[in-house]
Short mmCIF file of C-alpha atoms in Angstrom, two decimals:
data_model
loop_
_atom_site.label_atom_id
_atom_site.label_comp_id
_atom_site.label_asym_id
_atom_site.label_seq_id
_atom_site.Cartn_x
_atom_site.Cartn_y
_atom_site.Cartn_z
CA UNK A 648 65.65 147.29 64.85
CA UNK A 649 68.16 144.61 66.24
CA UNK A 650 68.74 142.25 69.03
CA UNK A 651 70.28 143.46 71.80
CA UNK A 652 74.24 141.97 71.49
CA UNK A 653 77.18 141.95 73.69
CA UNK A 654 77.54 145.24 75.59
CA UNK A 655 81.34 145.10 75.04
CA UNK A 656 81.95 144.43 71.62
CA UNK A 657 78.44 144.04 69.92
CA UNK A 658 78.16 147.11 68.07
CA UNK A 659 78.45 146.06 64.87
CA UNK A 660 76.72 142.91 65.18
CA UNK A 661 73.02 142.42 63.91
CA UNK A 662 72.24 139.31 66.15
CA UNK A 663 73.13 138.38 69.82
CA UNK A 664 75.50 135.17 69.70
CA UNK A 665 74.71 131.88 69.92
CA UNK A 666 73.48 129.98 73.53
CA UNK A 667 76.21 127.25 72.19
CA UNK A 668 78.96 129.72 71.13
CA UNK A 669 78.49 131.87 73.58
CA UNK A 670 79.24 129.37 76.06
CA UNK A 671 81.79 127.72 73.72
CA UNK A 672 83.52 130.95 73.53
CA UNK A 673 83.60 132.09 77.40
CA UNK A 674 86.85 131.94 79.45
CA UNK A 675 85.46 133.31 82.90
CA UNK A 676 84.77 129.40 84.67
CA UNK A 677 88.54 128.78 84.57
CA UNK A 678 90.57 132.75 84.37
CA UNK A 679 88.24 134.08 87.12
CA UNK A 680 91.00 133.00 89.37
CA UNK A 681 92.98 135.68 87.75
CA UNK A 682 90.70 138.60 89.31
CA UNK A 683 93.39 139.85 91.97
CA UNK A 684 95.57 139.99 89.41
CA UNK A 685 93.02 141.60 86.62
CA UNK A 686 92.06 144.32 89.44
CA UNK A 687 95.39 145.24 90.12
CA UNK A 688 96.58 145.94 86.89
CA UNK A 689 93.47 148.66 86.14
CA UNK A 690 93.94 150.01 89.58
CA UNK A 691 97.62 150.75 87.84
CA UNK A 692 96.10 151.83 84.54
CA UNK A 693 93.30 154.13 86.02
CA UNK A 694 95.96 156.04 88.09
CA UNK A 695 98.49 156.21 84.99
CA UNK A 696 95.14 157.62 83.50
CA UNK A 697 94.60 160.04 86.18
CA UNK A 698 98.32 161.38 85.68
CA UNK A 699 98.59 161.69 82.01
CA UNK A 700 94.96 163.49 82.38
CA UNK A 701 92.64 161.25 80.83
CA UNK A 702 90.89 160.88 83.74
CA UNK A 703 90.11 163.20 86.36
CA UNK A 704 91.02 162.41 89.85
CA UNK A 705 87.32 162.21 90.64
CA UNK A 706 86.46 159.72 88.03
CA UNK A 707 90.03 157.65 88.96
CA UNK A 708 88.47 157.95 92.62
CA UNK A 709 85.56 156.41 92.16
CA UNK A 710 86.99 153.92 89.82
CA UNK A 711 89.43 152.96 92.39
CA UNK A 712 86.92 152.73 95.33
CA UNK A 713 84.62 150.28 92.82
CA UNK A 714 87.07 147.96 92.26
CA UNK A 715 88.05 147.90 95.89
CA UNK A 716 84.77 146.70 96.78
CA UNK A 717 84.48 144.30 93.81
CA UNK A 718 87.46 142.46 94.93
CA UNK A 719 86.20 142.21 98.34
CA UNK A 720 82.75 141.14 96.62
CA UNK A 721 84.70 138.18 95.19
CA UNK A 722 87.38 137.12 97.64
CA UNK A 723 83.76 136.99 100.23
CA UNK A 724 82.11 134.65 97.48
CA UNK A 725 79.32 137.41 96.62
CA UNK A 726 80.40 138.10 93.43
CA UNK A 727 77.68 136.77 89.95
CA UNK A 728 79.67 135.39 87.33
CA UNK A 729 77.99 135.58 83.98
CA UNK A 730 79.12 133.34 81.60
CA UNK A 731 77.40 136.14 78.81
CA UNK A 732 80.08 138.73 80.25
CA UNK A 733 82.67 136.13 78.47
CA UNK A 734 85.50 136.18 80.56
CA UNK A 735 86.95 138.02 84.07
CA UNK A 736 87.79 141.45 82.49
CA UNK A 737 84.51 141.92 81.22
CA UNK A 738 82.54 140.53 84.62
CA UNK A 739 84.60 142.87 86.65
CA UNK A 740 84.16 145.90 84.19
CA UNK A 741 80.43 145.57 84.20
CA UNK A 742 80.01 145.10 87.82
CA UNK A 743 82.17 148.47 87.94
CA UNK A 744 80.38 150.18 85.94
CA UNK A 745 76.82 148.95 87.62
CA UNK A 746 78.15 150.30 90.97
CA UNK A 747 79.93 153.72 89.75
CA UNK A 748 77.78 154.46 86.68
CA UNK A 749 79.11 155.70 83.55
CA UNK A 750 82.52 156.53 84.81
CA UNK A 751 83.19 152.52 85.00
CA UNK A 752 83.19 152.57 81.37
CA UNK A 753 85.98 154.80 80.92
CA UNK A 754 88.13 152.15 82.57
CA UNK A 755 89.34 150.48 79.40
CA UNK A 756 90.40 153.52 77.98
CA UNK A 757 93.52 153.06 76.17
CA UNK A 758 93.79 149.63 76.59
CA UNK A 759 92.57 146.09 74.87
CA UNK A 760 91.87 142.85 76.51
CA UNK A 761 94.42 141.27 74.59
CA UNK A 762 96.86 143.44 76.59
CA UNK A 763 95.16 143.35 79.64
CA UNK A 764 95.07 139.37 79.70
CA UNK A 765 98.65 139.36 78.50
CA UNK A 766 99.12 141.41 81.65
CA UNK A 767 96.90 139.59 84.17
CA UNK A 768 98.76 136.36 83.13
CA UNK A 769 102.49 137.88 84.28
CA UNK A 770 100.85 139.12 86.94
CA UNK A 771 99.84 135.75 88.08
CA UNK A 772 102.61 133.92 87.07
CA UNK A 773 105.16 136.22 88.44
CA UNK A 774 103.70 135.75 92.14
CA UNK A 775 103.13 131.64 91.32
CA UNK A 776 106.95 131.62 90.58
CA UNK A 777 107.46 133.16 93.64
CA UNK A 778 105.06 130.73 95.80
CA UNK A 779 107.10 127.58 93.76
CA UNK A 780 110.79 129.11 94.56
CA UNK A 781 109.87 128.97 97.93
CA UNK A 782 108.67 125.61 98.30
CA UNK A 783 111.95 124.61 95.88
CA UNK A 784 113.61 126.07 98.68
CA UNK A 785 112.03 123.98 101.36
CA UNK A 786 112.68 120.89 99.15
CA UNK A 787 116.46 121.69 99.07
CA UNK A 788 116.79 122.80 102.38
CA UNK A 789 115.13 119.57 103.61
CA UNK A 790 117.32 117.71 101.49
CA UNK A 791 120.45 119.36 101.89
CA UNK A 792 120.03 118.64 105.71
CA UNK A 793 119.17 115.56 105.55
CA UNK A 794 122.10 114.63 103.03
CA UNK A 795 124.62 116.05 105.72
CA UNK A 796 123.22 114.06 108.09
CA UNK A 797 124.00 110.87 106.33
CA UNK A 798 127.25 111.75 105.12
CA UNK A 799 128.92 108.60 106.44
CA UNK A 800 125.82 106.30 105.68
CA UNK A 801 127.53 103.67 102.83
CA UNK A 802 125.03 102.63 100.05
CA UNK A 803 126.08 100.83 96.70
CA UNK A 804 125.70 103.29 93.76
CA UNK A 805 124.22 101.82 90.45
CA UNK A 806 124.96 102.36 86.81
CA UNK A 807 122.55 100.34 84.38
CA UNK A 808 120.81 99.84 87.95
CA UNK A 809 123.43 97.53 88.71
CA UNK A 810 125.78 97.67 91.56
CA UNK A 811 128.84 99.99 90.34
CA UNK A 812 130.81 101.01 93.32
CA UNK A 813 129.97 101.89 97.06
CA UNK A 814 128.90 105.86 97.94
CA UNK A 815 126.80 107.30 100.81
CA UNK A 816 123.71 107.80 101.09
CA UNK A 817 124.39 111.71 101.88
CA UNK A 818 126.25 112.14 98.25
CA UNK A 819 123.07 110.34 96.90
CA UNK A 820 121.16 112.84 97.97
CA UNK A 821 122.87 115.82 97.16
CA UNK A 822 123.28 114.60 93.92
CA UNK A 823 119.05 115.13 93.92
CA UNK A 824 120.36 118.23 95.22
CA UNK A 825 122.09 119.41 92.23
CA UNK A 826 119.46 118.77 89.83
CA UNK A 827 117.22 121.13 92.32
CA UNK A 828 119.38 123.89 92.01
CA UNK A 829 119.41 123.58 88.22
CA UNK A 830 115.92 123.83 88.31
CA UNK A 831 116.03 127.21 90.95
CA UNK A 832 118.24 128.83 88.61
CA UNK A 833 115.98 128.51 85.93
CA UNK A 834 112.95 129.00 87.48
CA UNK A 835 114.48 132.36 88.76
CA UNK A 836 115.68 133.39 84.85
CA UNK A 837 111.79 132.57 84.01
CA UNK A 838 110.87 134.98 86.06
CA UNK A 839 113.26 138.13 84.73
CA UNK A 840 111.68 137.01 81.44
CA UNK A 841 107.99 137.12 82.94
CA UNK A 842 108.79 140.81 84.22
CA UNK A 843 108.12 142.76 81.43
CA UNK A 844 104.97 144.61 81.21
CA UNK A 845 102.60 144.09 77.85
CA UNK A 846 99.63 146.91 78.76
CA UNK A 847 100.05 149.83 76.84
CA UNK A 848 100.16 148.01 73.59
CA UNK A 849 96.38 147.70 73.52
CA UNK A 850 94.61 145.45 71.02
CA UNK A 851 97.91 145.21 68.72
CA UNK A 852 99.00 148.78 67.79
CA UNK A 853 99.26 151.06 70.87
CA UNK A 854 96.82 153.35 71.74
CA UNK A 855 96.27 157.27 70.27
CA UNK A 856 96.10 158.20 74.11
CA UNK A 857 99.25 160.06 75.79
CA UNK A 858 99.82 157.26 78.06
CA UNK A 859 102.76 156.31 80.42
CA UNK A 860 103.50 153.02 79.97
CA UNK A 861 106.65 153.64 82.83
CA UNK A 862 104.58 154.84 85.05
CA UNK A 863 102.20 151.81 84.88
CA UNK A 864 105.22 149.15 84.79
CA UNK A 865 106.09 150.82 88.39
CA UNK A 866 102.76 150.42 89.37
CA UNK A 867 102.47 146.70 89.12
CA UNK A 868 106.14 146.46 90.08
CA UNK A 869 107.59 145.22 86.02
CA UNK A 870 110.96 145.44 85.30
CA UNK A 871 110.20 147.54 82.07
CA UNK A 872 107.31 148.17 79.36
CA UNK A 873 107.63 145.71 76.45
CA UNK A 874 109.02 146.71 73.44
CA UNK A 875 106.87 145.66 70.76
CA UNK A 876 103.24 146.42 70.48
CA UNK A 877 102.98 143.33 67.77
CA UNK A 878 104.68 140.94 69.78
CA UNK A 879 103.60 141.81 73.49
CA UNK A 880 99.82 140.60 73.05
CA UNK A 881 100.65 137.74 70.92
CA UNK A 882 103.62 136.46 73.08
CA UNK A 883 103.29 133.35 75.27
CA UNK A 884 107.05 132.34 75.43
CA UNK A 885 107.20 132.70 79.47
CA UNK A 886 103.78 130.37 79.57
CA UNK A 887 105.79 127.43 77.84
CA UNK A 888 109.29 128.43 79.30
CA UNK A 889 107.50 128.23 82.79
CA UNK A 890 106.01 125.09 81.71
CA UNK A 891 109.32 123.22 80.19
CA UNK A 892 111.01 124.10 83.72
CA UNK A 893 108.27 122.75 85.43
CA UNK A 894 108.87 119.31 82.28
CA UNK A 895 112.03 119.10 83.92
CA UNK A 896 111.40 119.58 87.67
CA UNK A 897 108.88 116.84 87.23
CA UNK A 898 111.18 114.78 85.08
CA UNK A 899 114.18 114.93 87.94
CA UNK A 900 110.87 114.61 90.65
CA UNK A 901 110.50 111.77 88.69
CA UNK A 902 113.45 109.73 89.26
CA UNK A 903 113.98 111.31 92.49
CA UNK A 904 110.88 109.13 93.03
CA UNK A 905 111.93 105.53 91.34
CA UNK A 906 114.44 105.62 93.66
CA UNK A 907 112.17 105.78 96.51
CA UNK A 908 110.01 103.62 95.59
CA UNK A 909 112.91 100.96 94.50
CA UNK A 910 114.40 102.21 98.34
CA UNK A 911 110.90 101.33 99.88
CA UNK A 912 110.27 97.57 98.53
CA UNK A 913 111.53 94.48 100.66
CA UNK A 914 113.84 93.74 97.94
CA UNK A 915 116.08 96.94 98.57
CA UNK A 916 114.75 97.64 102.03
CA UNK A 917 116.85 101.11 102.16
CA UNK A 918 114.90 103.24 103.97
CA UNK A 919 111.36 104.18 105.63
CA UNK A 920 108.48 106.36 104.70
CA UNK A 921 106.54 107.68 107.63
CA UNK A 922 103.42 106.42 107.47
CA UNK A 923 101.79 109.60 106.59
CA UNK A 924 102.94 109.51 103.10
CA UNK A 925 101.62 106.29 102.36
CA UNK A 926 98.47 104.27 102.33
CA UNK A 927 97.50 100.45 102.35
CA UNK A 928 95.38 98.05 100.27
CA UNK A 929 91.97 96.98 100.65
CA UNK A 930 92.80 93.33 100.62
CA UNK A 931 96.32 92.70 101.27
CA UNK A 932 97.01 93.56 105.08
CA UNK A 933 100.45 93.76 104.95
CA UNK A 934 100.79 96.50 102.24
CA UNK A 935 102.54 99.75 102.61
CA UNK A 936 102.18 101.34 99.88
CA UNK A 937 104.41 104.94 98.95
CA UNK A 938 101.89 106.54 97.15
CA UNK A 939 103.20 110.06 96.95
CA UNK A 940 105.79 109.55 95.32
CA UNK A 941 104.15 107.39 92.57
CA UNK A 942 102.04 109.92 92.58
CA UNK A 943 104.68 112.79 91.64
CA UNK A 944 106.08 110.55 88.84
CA UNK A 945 102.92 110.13 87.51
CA UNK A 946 101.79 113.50 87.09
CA UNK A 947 105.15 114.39 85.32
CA UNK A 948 103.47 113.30 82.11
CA UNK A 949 100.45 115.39 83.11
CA UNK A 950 103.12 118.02 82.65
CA UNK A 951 104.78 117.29 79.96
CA UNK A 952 101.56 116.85 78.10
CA UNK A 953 100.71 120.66 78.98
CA UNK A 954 104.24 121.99 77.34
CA UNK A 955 103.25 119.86 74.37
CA UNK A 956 99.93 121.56 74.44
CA UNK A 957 101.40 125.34 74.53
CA UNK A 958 104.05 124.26 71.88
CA UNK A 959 101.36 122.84 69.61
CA UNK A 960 98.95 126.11 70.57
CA UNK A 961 101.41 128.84 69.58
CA UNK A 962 103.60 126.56 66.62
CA UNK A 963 101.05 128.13 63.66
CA UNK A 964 100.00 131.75 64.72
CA UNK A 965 100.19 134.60 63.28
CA UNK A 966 100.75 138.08 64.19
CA UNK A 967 99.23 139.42 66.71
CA UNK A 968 96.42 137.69 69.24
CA UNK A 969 94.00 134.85 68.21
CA UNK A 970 91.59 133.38 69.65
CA UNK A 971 93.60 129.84 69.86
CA UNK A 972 95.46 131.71 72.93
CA UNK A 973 92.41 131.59 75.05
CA UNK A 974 93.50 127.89 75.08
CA UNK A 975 97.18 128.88 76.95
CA UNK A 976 94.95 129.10 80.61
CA UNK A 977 94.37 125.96 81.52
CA UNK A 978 96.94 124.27 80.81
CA UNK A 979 99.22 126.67 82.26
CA UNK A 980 96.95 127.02 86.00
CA UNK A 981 97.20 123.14 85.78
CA UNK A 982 101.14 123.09 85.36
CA UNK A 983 101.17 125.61 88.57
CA UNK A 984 99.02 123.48 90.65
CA UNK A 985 100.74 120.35 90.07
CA UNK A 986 104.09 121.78 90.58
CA UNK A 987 102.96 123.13 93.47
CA UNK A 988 101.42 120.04 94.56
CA UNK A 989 104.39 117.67 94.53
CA UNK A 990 106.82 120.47 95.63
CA UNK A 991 104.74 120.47 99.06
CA UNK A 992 104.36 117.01 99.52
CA UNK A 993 108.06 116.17 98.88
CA UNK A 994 108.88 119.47 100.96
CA UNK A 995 106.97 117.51 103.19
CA UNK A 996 108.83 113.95 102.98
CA UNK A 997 111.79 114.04 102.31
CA UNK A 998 112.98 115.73 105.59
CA UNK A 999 110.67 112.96 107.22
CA UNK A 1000 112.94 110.20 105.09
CA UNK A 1001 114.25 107.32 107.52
CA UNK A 1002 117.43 105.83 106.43
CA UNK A 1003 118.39 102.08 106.56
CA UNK A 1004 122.23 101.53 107.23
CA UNK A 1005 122.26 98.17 107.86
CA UNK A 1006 120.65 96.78 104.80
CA UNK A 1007 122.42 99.88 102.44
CA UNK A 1008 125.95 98.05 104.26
CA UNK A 1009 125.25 94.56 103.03
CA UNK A 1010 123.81 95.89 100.00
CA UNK A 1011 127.16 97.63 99.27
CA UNK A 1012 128.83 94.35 100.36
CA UNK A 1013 127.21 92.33 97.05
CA UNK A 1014 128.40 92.60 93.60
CA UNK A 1015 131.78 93.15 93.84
CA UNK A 1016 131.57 96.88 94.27
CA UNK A 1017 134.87 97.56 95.27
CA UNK A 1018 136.49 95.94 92.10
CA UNK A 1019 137.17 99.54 90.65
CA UNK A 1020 139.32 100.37 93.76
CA UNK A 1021 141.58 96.65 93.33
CA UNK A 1022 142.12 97.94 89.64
CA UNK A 1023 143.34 101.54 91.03
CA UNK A 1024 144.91 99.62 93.41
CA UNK A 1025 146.83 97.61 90.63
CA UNK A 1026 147.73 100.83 88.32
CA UNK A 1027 149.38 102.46 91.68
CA UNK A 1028 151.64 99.38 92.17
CA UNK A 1029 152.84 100.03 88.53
CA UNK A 1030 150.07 98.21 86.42
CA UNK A 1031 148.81 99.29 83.16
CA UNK A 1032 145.15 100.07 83.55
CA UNK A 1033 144.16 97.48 80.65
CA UNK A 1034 146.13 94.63 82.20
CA UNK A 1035 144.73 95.53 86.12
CA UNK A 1036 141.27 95.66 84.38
CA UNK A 1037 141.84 91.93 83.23
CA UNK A 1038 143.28 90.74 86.69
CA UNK A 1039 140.19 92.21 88.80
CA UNK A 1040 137.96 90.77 86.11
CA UNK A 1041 139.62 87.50 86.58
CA UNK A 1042 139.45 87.46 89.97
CA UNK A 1043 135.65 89.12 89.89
CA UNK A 1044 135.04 85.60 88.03
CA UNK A 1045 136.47 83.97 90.57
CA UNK A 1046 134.62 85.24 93.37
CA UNK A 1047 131.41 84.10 91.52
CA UNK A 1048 132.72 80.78 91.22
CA UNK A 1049 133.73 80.60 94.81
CA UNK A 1050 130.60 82.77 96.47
CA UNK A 1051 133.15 85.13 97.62
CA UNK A 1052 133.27 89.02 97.41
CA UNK A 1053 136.94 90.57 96.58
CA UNK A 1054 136.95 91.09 100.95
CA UNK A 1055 136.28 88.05 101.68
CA UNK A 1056 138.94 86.42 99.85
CA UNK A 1057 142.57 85.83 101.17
CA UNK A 1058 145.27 87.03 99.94
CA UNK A 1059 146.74 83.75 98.45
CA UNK A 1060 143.57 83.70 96.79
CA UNK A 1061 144.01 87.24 95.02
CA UNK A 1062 147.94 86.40 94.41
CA UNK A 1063 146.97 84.21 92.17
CA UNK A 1064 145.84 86.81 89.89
CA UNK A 1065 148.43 88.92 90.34
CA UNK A 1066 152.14 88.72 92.58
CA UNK A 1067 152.12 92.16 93.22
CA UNK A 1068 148.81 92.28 95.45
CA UNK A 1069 150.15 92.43 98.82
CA UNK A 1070 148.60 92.32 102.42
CA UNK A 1071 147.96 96.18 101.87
CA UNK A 1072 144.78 95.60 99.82
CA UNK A 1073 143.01 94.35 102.01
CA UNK A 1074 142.95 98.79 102.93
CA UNK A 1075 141.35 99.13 99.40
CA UNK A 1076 138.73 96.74 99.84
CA UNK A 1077 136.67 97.77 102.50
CA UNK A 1078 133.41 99.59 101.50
CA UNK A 1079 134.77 102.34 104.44
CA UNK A 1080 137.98 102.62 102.83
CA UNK A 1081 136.52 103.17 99.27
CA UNK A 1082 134.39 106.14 99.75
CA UNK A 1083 136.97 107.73 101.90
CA UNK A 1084 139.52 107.50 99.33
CA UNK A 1085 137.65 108.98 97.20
CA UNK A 1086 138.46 113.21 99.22
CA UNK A 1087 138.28 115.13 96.46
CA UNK A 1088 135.57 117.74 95.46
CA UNK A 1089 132.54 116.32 94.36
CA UNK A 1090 134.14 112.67 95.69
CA UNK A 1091 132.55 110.14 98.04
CA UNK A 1092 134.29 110.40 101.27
CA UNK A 1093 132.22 111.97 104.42
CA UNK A 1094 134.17 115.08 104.48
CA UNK A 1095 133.60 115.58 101.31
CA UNK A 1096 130.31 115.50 101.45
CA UNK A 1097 129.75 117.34 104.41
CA UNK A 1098 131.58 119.95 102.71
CA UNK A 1099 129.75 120.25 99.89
CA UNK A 1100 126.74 120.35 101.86
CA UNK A 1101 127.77 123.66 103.23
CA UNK A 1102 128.54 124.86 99.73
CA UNK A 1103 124.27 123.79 98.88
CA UNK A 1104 123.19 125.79 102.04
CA UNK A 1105 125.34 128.86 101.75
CA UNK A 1106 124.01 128.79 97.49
CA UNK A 1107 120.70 128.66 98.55
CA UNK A 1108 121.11 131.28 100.88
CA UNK A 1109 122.38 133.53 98.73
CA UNK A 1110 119.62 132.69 95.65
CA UNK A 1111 117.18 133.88 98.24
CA UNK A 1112 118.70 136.58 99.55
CA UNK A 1113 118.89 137.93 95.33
CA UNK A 1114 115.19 137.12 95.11
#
């Protein structure tokens, strides 16, 4: 006579499992969060059942009634997990089957856990992309508004984090902007990818039963059944595609929050955090401290770490599921709640963002950042590029020298560089007149990027009115 094994699988097994393996082994602390998801794909598969005629209405009745009442059981907080039952299918099966009898057990009828987790995770995921698009949203909405609003606020613009030339801080912004709707775009092409339905291709073969899998995919709202029974319980592509957009959102979150917390210090003194978004010290009085958004570019390596982990996972498996892809969970729940996370609270901030003028002005003022506008200056008068390069730098040389910027000098001062300079530059050199002459799409100059404001709202709009 044997020990009594698992009730689900333990047939064929001549000892129960071990108290260390057994809990080694068992998913259901961290994929019980996927019960909505796991109930509503076998409500879908019990009425496919019901309709092919593998069930009878009565039994697909009761069946559905059960798990109606086991879902309320668990969103209510009444519901036993058992770490024995293994995982969330199998708690929710045998809770079934305890309140409708045998009937429960004719639930998993022509189907596999390894397609009905395959199935619970798009499930998930699909509505999670959904949630993050529209907090992306919020993010560039807040942004885009913001950046419109400050389309005639002058800032210096850095290359090698060294003053370059003069912009505002509105085209600053909506250059944030663009990296957002990068990542919207490819969010949204995760998703189409995400919408394809694995149940139906049960353990790894299909199943002997006349099932529908078309029926089911309409159901739970898929795009289409997958294709290959092989492939469609062993796939986790759209787990590490959703979690390399995420690598990048983070990554662009990232620098998005350098900036801020470059903007924030006394020594740059370019804008204001409300004081909601930021916290103090314990011994230095003074302190402001914008934690959120070193905060958000710390937990980009949290992400990244996770892609590395699904990579890694998935890089030596073969055909079809293994028990490795228990391990694609957690790491994936953990990339959603981060993401989530530091979409809200920059959702949040951003809007909320207090700009500086003043100090961005004089900012602009230092390091010669209209030099580039002199040299164009230069090549309209007739100059050769090379040769105007060499003038400005000359006279860039000579403002160091002197402790003058290019503005501030007069124009016997920059004649001595160059005869040609007349008392017309002096239209050049202002920070005002060097973002405006820059009116062309994707250019510097207020219209400009007023205009291309409009162009991010009315994109938006139309991304969510496709969604």
């Amino acid at each position: 006579m044997t020990t009594s094994t698992n009730q689900s699988w333990g047939g064929r097994f001549s000892e129960p499992t071990d108290a260390f393996v057994e809990r080694f082994t068992a998913s259901v602390d961290f994929d019980q969060r996927l019960y909505h998801h796991d109930i509503r794909g076998s409500i879908a598969h019990a009425t496919m059942l019901e309709r092919v005629g593998v069930l009878t209405t009565e039994e697909r009745d009761a069946i559905l009634e059960g798990l109606g009442e086991i879902e309320q059981e668990i969103a209510e907080g009444r519901f036993a997990w058992s770490v024995k039952l293994e995982d969330v299918h199998m708690n929710i099966e045998a809770r079934l089957t305890e309140k409708i009898g045998i009937t429960g057990k004719k639930l998993h009828t022509g189907r596999s856990r390894n397609d009905q987790i395959a199935t619970d995770i798009r499930l998930y995921l699909r509505d999670e992309i959904d949630a993050v698009s529209a907090e992306l949203g919020r993010l560039r909405e807040g942004m885009i508004e913001l950046a419109a609003g400050e389309a005639d606020t002058i800032m210096p613009g850095f290359t090698h984090l060294q003053t370059a030339q003069p912009v505002t801080f509105g085209h600053h912004l909506l250059a944030w902007q663009e990296m957002l709707a990068r990542d919207h775009e490819r969010l949204l092409d995760c998703r189409r990818r995400v919408n394809v339905m694995p149940l139906g291709a049960a353990a790894l073969a299909g199943t002997t039963f006349p099932i529908d899998r078309h029926v089911t995919a309409e159901l739970l709202g898929f795009e289409r059944p997958s294709e290959n029974s092989l492939d469609s319980v062993s796939d986790r592509d759209f787990a590490i595609e959703f979690t390399s957009f995420a690598s990048l959102l983070l990554m662009h979150m990232s620098r998005m929050s350098e900036e801020l917390v470059l903007w924030t210090s006394a020594q740059f003194d370019f804008i204001d955090l409300p004081d909601r978004f930021c916290t103090g010290s314990s011994i230095m009085p003074q302190k402001k401290n914008p934690d959120v958004p070193e905060l958000v570019r710390g937990k980009s390596g949290r992400v990244y770490g996770h892609l590395m982990s699904l990579l890694t996972l998935m890089k030596s498996q073969p055909l079809a599921y293994n028990k490795d892809n228990q391990e694609d969970k957690e790491p994936l729940f953990d990339t959603l709640d981060t993401v989530k996370g530091c979409l809200k609270a920059f959702a949040d901030m951003v809007p909320a963002i207090e700009a500086k003028p003043a100090s961005m002005y004089e900012a602009a003022r230092k390091g010669f950042s209209t030099a580039t506008d002199l040299a164009d200056y230069l090549v309209r008068k007739g100059v050769a590029f090379r040769d105007a390069h060499e003038i400005v730098g000359q006279s860039v040389a000579y403002g160091l020298k002197e402790g003058k910027d290019l503005s501030e000098m007069t124009l016997d001062e920059l004649k001595q560089f160059s005869d040609i300079i007349g008392k017309d530059v002096f239209e050049v050199l202002t920070l005002e007149g060097s973002v405006a002459a820059r009116n062309h799409i994707g250019g510097t100059a207020p219209d400009q990027v007023r205009a291309a404001a409009q162009r991010a709202r009315d994109a938006l709009a139309t991304l969510k009115s496709e969604c």
